[in-house]
Short mmCIF file of C-alpha atoms in Angstrom, two decimals:
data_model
loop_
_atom_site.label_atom_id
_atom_site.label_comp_id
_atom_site.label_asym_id
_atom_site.label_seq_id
_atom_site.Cartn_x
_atom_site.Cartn_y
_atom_site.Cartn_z
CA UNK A 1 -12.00 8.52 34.36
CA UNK A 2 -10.50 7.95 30.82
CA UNK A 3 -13.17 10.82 29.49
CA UNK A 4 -11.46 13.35 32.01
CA UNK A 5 -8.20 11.98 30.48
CA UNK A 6 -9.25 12.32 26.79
CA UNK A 7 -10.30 15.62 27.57
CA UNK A 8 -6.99 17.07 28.50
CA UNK A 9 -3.86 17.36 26.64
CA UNK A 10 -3.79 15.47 23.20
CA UNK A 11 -7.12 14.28 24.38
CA UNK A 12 -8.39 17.75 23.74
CA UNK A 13 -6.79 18.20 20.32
CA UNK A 14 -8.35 14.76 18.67
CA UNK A 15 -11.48 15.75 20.09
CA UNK A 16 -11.13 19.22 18.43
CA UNK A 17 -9.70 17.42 15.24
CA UNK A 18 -13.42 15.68 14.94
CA UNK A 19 -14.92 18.69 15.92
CA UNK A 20 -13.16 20.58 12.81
CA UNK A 21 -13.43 18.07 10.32
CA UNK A 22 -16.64 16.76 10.77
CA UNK A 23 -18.50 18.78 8.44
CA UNK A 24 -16.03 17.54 5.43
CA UNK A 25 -16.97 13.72 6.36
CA UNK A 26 -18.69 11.57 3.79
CA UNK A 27 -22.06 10.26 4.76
CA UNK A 28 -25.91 10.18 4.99
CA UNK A 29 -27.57 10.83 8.49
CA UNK A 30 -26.80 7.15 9.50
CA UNK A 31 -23.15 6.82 8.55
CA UNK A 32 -23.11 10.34 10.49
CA UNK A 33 -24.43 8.76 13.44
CA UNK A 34 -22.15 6.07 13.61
CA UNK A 35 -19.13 8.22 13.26
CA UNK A 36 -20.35 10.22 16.45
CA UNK A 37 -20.79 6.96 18.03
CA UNK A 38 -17.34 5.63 16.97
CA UNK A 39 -16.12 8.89 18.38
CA UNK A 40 -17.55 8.55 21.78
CA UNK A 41 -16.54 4.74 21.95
CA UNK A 42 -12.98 6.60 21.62
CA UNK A 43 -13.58 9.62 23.85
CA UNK A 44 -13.95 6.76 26.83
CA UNK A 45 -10.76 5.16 26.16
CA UNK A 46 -8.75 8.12 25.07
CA UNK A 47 -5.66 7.46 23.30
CA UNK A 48 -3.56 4.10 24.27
CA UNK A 49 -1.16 4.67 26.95
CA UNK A 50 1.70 1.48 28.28
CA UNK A 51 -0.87 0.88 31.45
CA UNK A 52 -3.27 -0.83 28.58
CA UNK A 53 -1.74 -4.20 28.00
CA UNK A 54 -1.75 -4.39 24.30
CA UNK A 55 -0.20 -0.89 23.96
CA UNK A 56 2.44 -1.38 26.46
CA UNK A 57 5.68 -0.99 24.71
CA UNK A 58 3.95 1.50 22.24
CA UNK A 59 2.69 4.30 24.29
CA UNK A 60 0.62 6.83 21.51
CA UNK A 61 0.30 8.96 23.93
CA UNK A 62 4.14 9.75 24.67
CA UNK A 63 5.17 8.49 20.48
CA UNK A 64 2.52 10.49 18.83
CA UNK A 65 3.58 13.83 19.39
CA UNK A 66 1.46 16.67 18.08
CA UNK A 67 -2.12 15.97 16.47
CA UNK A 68 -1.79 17.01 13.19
CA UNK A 69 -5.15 18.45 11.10
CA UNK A 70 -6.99 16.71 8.72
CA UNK A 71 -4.89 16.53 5.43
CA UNK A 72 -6.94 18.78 2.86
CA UNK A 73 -8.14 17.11 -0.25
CA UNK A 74 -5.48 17.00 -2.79
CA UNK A 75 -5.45 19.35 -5.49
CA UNK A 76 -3.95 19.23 -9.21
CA UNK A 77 -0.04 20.08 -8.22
CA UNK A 78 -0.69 17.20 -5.37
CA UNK A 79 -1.72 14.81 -8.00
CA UNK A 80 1.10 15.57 -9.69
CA UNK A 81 3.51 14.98 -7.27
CA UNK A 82 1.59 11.42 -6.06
CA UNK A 83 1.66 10.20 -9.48
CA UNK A 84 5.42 10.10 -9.51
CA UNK A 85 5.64 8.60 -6.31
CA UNK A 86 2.88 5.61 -7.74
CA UNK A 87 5.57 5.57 -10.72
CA UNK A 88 8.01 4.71 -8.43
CA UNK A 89 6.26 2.46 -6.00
CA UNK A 90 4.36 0.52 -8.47
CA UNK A 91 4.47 -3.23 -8.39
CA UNK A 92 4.88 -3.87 -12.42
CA UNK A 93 1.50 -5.71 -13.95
CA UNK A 94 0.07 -5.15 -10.89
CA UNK A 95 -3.30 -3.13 -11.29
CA UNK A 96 -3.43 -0.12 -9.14
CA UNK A 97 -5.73 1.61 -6.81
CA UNK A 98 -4.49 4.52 -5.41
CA UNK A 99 -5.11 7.05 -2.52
CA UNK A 100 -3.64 10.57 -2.30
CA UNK A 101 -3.99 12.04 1.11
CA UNK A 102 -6.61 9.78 2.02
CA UNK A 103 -9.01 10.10 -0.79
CA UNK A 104 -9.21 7.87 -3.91
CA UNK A 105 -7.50 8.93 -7.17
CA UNK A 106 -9.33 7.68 -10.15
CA UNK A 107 -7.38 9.21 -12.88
CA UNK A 108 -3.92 7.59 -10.85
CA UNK A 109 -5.82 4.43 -10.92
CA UNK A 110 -6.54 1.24 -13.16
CA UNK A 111 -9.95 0.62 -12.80
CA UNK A 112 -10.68 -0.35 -16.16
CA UNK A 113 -8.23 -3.14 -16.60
CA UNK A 114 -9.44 -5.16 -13.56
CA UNK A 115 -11.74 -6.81 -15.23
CA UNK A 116 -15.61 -7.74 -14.39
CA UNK A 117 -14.60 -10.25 -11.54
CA UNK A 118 -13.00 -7.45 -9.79
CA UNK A 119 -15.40 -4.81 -8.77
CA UNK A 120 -14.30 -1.63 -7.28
CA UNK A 121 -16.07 1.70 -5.30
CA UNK A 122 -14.72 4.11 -3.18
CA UNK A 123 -16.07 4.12 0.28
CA UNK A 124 -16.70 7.21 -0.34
CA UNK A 125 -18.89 6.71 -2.29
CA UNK A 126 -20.79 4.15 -0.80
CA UNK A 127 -21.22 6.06 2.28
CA UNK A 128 -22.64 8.93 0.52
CA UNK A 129 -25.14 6.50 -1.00
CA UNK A 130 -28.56 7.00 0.16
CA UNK A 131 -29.72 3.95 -1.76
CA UNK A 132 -27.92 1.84 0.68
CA UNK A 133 -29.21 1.83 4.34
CA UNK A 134 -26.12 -0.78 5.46
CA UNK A 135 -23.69 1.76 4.32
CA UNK A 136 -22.96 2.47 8.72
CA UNK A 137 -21.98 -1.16 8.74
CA UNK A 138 -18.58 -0.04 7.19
CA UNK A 139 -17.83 1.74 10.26
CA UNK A 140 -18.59 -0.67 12.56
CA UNK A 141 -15.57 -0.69 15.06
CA UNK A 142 -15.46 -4.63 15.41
CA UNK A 143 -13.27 -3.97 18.40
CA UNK A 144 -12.76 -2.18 21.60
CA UNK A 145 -9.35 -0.48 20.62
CA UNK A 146 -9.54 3.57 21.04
CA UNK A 147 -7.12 4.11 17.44
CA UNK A 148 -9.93 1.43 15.36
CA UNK A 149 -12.85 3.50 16.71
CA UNK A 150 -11.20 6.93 15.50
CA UNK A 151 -10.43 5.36 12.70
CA UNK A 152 -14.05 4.57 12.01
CA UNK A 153 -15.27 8.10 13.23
CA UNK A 154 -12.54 9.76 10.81
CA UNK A 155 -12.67 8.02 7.68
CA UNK A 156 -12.47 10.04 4.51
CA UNK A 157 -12.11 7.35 1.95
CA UNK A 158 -10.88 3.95 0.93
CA UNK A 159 -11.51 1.31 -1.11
CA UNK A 160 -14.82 -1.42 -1.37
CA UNK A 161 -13.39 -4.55 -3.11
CA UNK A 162 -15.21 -7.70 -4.26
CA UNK A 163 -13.06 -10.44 -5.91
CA UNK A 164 -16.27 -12.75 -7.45
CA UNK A 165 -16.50 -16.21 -6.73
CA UNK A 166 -14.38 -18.33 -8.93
CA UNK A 167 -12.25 -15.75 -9.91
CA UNK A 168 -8.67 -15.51 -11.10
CA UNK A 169 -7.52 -11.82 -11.58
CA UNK A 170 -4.86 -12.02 -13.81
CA UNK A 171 -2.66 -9.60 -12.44
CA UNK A 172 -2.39 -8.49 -8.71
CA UNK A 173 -4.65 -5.64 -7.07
CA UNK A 174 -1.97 -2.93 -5.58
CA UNK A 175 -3.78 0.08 -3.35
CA UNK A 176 -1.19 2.50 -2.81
CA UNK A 177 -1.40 4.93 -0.50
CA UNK A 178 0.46 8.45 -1.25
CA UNK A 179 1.46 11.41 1.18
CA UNK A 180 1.47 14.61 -0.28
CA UNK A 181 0.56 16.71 2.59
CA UNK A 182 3.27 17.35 5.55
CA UNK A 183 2.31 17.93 9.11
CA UNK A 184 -1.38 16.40 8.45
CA UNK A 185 -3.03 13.31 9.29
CA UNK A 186 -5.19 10.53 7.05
CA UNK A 187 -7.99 8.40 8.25
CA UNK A 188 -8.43 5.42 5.35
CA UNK A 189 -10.65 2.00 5.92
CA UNK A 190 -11.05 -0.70 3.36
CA UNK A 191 -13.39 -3.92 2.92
CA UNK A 192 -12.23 -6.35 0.70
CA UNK A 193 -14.16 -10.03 -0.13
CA UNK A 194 -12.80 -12.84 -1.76
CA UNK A 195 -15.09 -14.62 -2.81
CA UNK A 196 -15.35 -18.69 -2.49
CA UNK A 197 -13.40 -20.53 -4.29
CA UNK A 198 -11.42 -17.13 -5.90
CA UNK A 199 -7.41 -16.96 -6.10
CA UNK A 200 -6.05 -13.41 -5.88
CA UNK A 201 -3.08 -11.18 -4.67
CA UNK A 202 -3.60 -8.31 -2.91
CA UNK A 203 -0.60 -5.66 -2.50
CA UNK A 204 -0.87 -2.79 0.03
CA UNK A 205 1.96 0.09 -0.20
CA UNK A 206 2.65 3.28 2.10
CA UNK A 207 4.93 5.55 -0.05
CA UNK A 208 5.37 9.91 0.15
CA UNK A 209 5.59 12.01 -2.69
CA UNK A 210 8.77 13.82 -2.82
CA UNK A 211 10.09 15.72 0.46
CA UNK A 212 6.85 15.10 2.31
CA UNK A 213 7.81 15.19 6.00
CA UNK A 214 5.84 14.86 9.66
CA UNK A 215 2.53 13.29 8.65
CA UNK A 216 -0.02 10.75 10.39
CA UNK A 217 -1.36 7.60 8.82
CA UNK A 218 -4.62 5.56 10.45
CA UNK A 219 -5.63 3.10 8.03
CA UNK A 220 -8.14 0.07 8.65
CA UNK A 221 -8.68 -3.16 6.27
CA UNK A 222 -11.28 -5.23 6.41
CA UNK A 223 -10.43 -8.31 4.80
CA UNK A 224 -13.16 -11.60 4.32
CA UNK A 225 -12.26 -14.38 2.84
CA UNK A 226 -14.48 -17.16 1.29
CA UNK A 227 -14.35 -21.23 1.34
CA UNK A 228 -11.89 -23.24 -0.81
CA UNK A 229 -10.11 -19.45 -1.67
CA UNK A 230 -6.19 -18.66 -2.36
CA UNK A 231 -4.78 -15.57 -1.24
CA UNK A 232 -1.53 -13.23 -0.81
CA UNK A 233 -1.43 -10.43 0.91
CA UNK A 234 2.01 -8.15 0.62
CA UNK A 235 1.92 -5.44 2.83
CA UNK A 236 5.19 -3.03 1.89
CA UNK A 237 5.49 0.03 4.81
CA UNK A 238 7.84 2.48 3.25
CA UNK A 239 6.29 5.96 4.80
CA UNK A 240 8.89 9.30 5.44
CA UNK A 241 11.20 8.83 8.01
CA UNK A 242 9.29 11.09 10.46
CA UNK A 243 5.23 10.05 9.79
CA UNK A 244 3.48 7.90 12.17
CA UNK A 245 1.62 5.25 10.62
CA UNK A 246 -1.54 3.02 12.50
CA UNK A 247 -2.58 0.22 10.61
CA UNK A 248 -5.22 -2.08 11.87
CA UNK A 249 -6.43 -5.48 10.02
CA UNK A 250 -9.70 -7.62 10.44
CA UNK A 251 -9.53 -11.23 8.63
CA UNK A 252 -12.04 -13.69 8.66
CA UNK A 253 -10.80 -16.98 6.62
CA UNK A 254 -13.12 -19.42 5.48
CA UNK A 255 -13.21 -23.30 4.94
CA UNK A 256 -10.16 -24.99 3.13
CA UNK A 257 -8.46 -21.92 2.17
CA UNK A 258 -4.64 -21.08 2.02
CA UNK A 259 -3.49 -17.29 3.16
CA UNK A 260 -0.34 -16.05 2.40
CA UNK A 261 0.39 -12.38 4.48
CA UNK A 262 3.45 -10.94 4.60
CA UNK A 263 4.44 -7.28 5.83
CA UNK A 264 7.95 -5.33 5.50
CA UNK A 265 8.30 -1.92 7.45
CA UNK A 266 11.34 -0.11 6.61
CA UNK A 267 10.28 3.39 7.08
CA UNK A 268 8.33 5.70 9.62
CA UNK A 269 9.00 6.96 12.87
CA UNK A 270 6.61 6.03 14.63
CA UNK A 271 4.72 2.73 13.06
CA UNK A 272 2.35 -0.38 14.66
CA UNK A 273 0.62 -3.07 12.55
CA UNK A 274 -1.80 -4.64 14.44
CA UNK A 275 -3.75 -8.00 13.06
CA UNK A 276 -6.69 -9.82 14.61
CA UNK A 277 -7.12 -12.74 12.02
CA UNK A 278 -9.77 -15.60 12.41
CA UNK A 279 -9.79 -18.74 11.25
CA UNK A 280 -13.71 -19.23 10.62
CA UNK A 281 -13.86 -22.50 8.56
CA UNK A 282 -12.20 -25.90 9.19
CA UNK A 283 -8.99 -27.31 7.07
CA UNK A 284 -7.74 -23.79 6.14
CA UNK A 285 -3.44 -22.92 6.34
CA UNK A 286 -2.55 -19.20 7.37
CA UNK A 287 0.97 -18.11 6.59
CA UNK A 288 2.10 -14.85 8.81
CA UNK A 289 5.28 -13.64 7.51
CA UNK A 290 6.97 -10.49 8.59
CA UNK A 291 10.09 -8.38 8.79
CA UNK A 292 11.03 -5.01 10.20
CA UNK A 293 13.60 -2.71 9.29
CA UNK A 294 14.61 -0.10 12.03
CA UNK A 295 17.09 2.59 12.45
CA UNK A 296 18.05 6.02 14.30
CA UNK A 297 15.26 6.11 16.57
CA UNK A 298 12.50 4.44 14.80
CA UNK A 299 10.07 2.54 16.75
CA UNK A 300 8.10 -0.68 14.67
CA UNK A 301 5.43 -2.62 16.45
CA UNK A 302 3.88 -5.32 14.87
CA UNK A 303 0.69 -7.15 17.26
CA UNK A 304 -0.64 -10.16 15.87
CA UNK A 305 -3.45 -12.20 17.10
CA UNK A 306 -4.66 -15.32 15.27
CA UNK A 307 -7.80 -16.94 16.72
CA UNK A 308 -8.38 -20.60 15.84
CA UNK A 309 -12.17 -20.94 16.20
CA UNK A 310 -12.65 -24.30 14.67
CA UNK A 311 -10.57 -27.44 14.43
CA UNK A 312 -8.03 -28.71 11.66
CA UNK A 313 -6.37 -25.54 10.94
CA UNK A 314 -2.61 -24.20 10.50
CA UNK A 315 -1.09 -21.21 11.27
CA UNK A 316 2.49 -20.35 10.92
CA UNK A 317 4.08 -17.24 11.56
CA UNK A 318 7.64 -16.00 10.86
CA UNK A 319 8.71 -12.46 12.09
CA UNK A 320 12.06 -11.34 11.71
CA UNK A 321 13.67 -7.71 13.06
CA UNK A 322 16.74 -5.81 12.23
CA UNK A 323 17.28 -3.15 14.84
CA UNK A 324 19.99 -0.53 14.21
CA UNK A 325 21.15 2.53 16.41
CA UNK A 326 18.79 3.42 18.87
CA UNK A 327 15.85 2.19 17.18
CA UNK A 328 13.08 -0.42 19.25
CA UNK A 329 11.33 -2.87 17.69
CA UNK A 330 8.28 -4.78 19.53
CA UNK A 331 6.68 -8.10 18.00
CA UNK A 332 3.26 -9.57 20.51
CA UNK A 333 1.95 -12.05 19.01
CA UNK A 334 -0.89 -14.22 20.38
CA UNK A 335 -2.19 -17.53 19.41
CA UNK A 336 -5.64 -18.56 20.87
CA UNK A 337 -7.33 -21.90 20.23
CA UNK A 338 -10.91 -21.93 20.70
CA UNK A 339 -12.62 -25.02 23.03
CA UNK A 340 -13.62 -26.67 19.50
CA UNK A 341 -10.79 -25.95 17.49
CA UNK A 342 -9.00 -29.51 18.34
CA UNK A 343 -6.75 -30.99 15.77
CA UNK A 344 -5.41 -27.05 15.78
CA UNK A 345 -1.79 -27.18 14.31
CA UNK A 346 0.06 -23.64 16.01
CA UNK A 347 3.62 -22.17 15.29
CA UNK A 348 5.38 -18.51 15.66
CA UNK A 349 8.60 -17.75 15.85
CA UNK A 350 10.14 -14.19 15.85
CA UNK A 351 13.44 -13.48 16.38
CA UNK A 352 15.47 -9.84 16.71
CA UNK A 353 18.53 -8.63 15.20
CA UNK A 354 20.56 -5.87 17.19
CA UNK A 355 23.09 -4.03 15.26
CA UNK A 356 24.04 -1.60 18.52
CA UNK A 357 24.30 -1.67 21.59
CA UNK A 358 21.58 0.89 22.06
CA UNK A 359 19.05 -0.96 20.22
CA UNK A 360 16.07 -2.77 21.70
CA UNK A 361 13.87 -5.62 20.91
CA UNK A 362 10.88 -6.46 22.87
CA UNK A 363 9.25 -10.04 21.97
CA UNK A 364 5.86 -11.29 23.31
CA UNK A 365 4.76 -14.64 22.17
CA UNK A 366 1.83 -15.85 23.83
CA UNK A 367 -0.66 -18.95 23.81
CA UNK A 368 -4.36 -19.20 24.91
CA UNK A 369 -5.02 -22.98 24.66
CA UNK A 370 -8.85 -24.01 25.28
CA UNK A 371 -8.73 -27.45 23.91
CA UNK A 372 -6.97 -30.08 24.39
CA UNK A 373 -5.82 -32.48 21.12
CA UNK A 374 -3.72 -29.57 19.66
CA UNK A 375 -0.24 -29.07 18.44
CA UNK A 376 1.68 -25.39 19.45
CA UNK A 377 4.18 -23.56 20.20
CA UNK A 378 6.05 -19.77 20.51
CA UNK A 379 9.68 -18.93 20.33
CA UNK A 380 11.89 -15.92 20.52
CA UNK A 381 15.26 -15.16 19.96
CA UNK A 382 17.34 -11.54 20.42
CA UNK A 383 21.36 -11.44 19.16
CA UNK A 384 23.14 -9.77 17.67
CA UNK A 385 25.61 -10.79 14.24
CA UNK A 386 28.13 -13.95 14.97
CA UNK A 387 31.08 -12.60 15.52
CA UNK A 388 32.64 -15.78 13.87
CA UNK A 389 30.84 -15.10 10.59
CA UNK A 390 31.73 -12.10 10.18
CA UNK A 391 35.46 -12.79 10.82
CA UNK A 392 35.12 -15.22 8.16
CA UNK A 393 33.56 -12.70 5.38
CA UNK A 394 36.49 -10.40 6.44
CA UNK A 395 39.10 -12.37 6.18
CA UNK A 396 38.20 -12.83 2.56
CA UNK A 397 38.31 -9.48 1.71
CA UNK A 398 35.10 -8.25 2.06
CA UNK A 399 34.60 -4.50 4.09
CA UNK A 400 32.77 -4.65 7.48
CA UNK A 401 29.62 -3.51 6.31
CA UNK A 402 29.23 -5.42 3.14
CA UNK A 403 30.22 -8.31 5.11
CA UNK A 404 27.25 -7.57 7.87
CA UNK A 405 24.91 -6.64 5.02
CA UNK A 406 25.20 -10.40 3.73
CA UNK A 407 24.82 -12.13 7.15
CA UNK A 408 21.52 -9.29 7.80
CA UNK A 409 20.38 -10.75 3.89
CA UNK A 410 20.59 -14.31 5.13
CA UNK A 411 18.87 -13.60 8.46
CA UNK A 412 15.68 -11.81 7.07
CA UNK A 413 15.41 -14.31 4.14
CA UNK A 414 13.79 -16.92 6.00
CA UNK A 415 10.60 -14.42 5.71
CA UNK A 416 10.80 -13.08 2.41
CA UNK A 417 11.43 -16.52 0.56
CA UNK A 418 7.84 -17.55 2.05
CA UNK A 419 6.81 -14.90 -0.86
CA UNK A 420 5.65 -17.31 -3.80
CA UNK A 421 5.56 -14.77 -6.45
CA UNK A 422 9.14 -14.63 -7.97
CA UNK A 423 8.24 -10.69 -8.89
CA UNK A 424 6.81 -9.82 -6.27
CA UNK A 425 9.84 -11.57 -3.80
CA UNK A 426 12.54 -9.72 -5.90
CA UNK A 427 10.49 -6.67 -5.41
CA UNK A 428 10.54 -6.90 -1.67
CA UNK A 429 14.62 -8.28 -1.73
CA UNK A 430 15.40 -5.00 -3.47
CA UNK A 431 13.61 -3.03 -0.62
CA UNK A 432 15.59 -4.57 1.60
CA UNK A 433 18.54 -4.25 -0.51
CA UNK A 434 18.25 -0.45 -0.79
CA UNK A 435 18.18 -0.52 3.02
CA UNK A 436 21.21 -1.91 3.34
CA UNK A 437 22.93 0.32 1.02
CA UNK A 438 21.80 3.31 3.42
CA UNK A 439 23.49 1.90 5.74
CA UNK A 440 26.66 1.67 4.20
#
């Protein structure tokens, strides 16, 4: 049934998408191989529609609109244009990796100043490699969701990172990821390994160049993380106001680690993160920290899913929306604890700020609880600003929308302070600053 379904309508024009762009793929025979067979694993699902579960509030098939081509590989005026959107975008002492239109832009990048404990190829590259007969591994879908298997079919490029053991970069890794194309699409998938014992920060940013308009993002990481490691992972969504952007993350923690993620959408029409993290090793603390900036009629998912497979870990997760004129924000987020994982320690807590009447918040905290000596629990607030505060701010002089845009500072705050970089939390304040002053 869902092959008839792919094959009609937008199911037609992904399949002719692949069709068309095929021959431009990276690969040897294997990696070509598994892209067909990532392709078919999505041809029997077809894209998500709200009568599959985990899609339900965001419906692809009615949000996505028209499937755009494959964006063309970008050429010297394209450069041009990303490098002034990296200029812009760029995290300062940060080291950056950068992708333009989906492929990987050495001469934007700064390879040579990571260092030997940071190495770096494209995955381009490596799946052009005949000398290496695992290079179809990086495709593997590692899940049975239709966007993560076209993802895996499509890939053009993206980024193979290996943080050595025992290493302390001394300035953060940034991979920035630049539109210059309008009314295409980009198919990007990265590994990353941090390696035991290693302490690094990882930035990821979604920027255009200029007056780029009406593209498609599908981006994959694939994030593993080694015993006794330290990491922070900033994930900054600030994409045109009309693109679509699908990102999908794998994490596998190890043994007495500490992860730090935090994510800020404030741009995009269309956008979903969706995160399937496990905690592999015991003693480890995961930090999920989020907030979502919507307006007009943007629509934000974030899906979370945080598996405790063995005992004496921590997860915490903070999620925090700001929902303006007719915009929708959705936040699922599922904690499951494994039969094992006893001693499991469990919190989330999202809450949803509606600025009008016409916006909407939909909040789905959920528990799967297989053990018994465990400590968790969900919560989920929607309101909008007190009424009393606000009377207060104005009585002391202060316009109406100043006066909301301190109360909307103080309610998102509670996310961004869990940022321990000072740099990198002013960055992220000042995105959310800016914001604010659009809406003014």
């Amino acid at each position: 049934m869902n092959v008839a379904v792919a094959k009609t309508g937008k199911g037609r024009a992904v399949s002719d998408l692949f069709t068309s762009a095929e021959g431009r793929l990276p690969g040897s025979p294997a990696v070509i191989a598994a892209r067909r067979e990532a392709f078919e694993a999505y041809e029997r699902l077809g894209l998500p529609h709200r009568r599959i579960e985990e899609w339900k509030y965001t419906d692809l098939r009615a949000l996505l609109g028209e499937v755009l081509p494959l964006a063309a590989s970008p050429d010297a005026a394209a450069l041009k244009r990303a490098a002034d959107a990296v200029k812009a975008s760029a995290i300062a002492g940060a080291r950056k990796l950068v992708l333009v239109d989906g492929v990987f832009a050495a001469d934007l990048s700064d390879l040579k100043a990571l260092g030997s404990e940071v190495s770096v190829k494209t995955l381009r590259e490596v799946l052009e490699s005949k000398a290496n007969p695992a290079a179809a591994d990086l495709l593997q879908t590692v899940s049975s969701d239709a966007v993560i298997s076209l993802n895996a079919a499509m890939a053009t490029d993206g980024v193979v990172i290996s943080v050595a053991d025992g290493a302390q970069p001394s300035a953060p890794i940034q991979l920035i990821h630049v539109a210059t194309a309008s009314s295409a699409s980009t198919f990007t998938r990265s590994h990353l390994r941090i390696g035991k014992g290693a302490r690094a920060t990882i930035i990821e940013s979604f920027v255009a160049a200029g007056n780029t308009s009406a593209y498609q993002v599908s981006d994959a990481v694939i994030l593993w993380i080694g015993d006794d490691a330290d990491v922070a992972y900033i994930r900054l969504m600030d994409d045109a106001p009309d693109a679509v952007n699908i990102t999908s993350q794998f994490v596998t923690v190890g043994a007495n680690t500490k992860v730090n993620f935090f994510n800020m959408t404030s741009g995009a029409a269309v956008s979903r993160l969706q995160g399937f993290i496990t905690l592999a090793g015991e003693g480890s603390e995961l930090a999920i920290n989020g907030v979502n900036l919507l307006k007009k009629t943007e629509h934000g998912d974030t899906t979370l899913v945080v598996d405790h497979a063995v005992p004496n870990c921590v997860s915490r997760e903070i999620f925090r929306a700001v929902i303006d004129d007719r915009a929708h924000s959705v936040f699922q987020g599922r904690i499951i604890v494994r039969p094992d994982a006893q001693k499991t320690d469990g919190k989330m807590m999202t809450r949803a700020l509606l600025l009008s009447d016409e916006a909407e918040a939909d909040n789905k905290p959920e528990l799967e609880i297989f053990a018994d000596d465990v400590s968790c629990g969900h919560g989920a607030t929607a309101g909008a600003l007190d009424d009393n505060l606000l009377f207060y701010l104005k009585a002391r002089g202060l316009p109406e929308k100043q006066a909301q845009a301190l109360l909307i500072q103080a309610f998102v705050g509670e996310a961004i302070e869990q940022i321990a970089d000072d740099g990198l939390r002013e960055h992220v304040i000042g995105i959310a600053e800016r914001w604010l002053e659009r809406r003014q």
